[in-house]
Coordinates of C-alpha atoms in Angstrom, one line a residue:
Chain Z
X1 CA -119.2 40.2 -9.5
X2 CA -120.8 37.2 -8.3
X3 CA -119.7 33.8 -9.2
X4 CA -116.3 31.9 -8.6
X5 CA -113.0 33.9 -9.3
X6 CA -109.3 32.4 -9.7
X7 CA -105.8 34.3 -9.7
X8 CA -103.8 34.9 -11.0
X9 CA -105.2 33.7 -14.2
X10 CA -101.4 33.4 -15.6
X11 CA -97.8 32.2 -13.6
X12 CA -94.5 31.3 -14.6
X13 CA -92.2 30.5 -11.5
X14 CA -89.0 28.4 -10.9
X15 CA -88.3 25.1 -9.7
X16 CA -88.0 25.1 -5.7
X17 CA -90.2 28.1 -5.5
X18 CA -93.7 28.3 -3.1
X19 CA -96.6 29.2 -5.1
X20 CA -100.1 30.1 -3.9
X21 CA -103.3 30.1 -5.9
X22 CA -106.1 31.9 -5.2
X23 CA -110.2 30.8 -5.4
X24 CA -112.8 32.8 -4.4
X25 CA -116.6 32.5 -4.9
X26 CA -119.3 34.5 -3.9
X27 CA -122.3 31.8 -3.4
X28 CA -121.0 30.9 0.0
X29 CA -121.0 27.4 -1.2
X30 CA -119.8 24.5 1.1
X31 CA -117.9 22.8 -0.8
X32 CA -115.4 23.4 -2.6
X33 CA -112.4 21.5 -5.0
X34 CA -109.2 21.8 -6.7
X35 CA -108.3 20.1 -9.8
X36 CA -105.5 19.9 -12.3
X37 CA -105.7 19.1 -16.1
X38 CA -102.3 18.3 -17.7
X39 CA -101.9 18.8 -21.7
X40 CA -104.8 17.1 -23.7
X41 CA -105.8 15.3 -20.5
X42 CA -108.8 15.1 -18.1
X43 CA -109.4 16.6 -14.8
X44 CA -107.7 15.1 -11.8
X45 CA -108.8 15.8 -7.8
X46 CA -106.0 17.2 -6.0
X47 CA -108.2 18.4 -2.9
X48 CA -111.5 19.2 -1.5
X49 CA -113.4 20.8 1.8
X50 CA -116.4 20.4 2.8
X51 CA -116.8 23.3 4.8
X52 CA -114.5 26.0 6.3
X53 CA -111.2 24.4 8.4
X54 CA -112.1 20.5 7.2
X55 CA -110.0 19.4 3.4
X56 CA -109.3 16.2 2.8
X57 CA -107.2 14.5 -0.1
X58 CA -108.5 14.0 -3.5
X59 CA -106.5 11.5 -5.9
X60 CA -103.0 13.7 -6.4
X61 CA -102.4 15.6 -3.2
X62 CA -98.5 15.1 -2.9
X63 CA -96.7 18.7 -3.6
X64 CA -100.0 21.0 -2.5
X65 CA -101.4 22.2 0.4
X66 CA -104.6 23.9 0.8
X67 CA -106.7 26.2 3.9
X68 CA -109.6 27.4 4.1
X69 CA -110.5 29.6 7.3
X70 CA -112.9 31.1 5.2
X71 CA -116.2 29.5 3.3
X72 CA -115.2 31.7 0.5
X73 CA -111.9 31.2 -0.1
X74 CA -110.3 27.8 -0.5
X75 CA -106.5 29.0 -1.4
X76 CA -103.9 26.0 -3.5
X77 CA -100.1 26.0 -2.2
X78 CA -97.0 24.5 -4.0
X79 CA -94.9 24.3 -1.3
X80 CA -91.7 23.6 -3.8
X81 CA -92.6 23.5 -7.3
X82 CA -91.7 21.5 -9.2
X83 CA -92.0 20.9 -13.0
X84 CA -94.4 17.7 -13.3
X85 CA -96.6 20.7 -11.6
X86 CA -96.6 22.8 -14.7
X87 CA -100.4 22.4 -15.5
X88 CA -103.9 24.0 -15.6
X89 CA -105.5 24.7 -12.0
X90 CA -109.3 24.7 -11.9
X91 CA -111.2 25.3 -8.8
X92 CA -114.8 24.1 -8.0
X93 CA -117.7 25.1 -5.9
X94 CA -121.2 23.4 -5.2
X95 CA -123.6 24.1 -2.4
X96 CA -124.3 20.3 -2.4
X97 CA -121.7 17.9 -1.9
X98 CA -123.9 15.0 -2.4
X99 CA -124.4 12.3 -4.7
X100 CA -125.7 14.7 -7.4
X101 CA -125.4 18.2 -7.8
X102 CA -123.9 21.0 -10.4
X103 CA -120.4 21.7 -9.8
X104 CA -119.3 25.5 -10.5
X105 CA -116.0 25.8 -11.9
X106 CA -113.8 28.8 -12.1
X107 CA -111.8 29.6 -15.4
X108 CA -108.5 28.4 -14.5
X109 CA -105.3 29.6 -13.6
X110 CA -102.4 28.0 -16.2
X111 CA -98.8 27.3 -14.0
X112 CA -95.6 27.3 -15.7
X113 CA -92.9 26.0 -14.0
X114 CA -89.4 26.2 -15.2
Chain N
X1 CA -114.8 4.3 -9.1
X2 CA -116.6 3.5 -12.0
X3 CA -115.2 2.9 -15.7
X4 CA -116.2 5.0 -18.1
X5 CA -116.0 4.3 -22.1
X6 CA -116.4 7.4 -24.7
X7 CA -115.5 7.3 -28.6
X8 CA -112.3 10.0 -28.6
X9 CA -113.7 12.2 -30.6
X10 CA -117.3 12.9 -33.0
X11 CA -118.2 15.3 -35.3
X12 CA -121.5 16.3 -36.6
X13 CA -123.5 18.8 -38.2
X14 CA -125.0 22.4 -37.2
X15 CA -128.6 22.0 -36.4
X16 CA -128.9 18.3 -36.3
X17 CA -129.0 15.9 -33.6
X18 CA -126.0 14.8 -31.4
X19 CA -126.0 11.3 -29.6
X20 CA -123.1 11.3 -27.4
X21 CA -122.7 7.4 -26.0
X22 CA -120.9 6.5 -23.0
X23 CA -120.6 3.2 -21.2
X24 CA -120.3 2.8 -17.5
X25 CA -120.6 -1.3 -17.3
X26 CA -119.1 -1.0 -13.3
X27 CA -121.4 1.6 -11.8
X28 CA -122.9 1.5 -8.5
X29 CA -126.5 1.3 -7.6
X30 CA -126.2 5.0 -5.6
X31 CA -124.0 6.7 -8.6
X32 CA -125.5 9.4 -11.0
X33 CA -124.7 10.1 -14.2
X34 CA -122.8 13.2 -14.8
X35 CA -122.3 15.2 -17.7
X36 CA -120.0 18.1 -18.1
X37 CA -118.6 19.5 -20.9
X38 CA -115.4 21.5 -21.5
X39 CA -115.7 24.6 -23.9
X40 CA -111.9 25.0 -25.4
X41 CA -109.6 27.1 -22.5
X42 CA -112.4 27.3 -20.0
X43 CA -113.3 25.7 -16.7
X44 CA -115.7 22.4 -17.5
X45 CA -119.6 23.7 -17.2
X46 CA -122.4 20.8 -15.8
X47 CA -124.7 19.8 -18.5
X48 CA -127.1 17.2 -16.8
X49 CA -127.5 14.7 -14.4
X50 CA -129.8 11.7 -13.8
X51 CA -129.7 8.6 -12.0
X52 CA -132.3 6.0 -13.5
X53 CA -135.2 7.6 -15.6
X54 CA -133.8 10.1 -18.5
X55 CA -133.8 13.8 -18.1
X56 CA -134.4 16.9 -19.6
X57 CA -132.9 20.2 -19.2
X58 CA -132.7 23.0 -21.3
X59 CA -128.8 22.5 -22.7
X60 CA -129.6 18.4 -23.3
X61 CA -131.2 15.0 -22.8
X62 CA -130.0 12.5 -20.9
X63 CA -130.8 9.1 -21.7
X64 CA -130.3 6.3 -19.0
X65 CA -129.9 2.5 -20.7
X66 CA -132.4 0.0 -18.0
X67 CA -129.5 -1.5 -16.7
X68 CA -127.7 2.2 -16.4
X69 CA -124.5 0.4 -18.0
X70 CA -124.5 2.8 -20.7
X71 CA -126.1 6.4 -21.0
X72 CA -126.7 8.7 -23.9
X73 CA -125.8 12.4 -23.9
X74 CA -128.8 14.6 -26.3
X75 CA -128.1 17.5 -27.7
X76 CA -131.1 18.5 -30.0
X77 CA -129.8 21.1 -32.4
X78 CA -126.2 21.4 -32.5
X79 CA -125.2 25.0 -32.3
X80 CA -120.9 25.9 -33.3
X81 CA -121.4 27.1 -29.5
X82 CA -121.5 23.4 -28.3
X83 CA -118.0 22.1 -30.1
X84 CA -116.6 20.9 -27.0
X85 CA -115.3 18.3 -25.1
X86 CA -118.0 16.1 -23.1
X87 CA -117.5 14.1 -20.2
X88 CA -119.4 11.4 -18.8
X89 CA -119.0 10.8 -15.2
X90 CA -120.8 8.5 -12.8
X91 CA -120.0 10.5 -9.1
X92 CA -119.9 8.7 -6.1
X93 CA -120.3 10.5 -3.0
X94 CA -117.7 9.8 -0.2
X95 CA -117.9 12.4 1.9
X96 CA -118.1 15.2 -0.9
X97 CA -119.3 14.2 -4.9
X98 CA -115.8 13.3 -6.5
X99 CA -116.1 13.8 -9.8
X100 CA -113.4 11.9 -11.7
X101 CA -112.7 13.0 -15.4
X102 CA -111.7 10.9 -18.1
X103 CA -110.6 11.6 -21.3
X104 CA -113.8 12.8 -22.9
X105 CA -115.5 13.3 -26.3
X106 CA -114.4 15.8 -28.7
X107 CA -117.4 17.0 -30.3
X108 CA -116.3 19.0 -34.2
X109 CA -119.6 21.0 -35.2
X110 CA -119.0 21.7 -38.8
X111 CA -121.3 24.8 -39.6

């Protein structure tokens, strides 16, 4: 299905632990973002990319790592979890990364971790 | 980046006009005014943008003060669909649009 996918939709995993989360879309947008939303909070930047092999930081980077070889696939790495990370994950798309355009989001993928 | 100022939380009627306000007293000359909104456990979905004169779309109306301090989300008829948190963000590009979420408007349709 077309559109902008995110998995797993659901993880629990333990302190110390390397977690990877998924984002996929199908528009072969250029841009694309990851974001975290803590408990009654707004969205915060954690990275973005502009365009396959260039990310750059967003406001919380420190903990994550992100790739993208591929324009449709822009993949979110814990490298050691830890529990301040125990959030929502949303990822973005847009085909413009300019001063106005519609960001796509995907539905989210909620992190436990214990 | 830009302040942003939204009332926590509004409530209003099915089928009657919403005015969501938001004030952006520090915004730049190049930043538009975004609005998302933020349907309870989904990803936020783009309502409308605009930059000086007011828009239309087919979700809203956006509303630009002269000075584009301060900006008015419309949404015509309230549906139950559109209970929802609502954020105003002016978006500054700097290398990619960074859109920076604050806390929002909880909008309560009572049917």
């Amino acid at each position: 299905d077309a559109g902008i996918t995110q998995s797993p939709r659901y993880k629990i995993t333990e302190t110390g632990r390397q977690v990877t989360l998924m984002c996929h879309q199908t528009w072969s947008h250029s841009y694309m973002f990851w974001y975290r939303q803590d408990l009654g909070h707004g969205l915060r930047l954690i990275y973005y990319s502009a365009a396959a092999d260039i990310t750059d930081k967003g406001e919380v980077p420190d903990g994550y790592v992100v790739s993208r070889s591929k324009t449709e696939n822009f993949p979110l790495t814990l490298e050691s979890a830890t529990r301040s990370q125990t959030s929502v994950y949303f990822c973005a798309s847009t085909e413009r990364g300019g001063l106005a355009g519609e960001q796509y989001f995907g539905p989210g993928t909620r992190l436990t971790v214990t | 980046d830009a302040k942003t100022t939204q009332p926590n939380s509004m409530e209003s009627n099915e089928e009657e006009p919403v005015h969501l306000p938001c004030n952006h007293s520090t915004i730049s000359g190049t930043d538009y005014i975004h609005w998302y909104r933020q349907l309870p456990s989904q990803g936020p979905e783009y309502v409308i943008h605009g930059l000086t004169s007011n828009v239309n779309n087919r979700m809203a109306s956006l509303a630009i003060a002269e000075d584009r301090k301060s900006s008015t989300l419309i949404l015509h008829r309230a549906t139950l669909r559109d209970a929802a948190v609502y954020y105003c963000i002016p978006a500054r590009f700097q290398g990619a649009q960074k859109l920076v979420f604050g806390q929002g408007t909880r909008l309560t349709i009572n049917p």
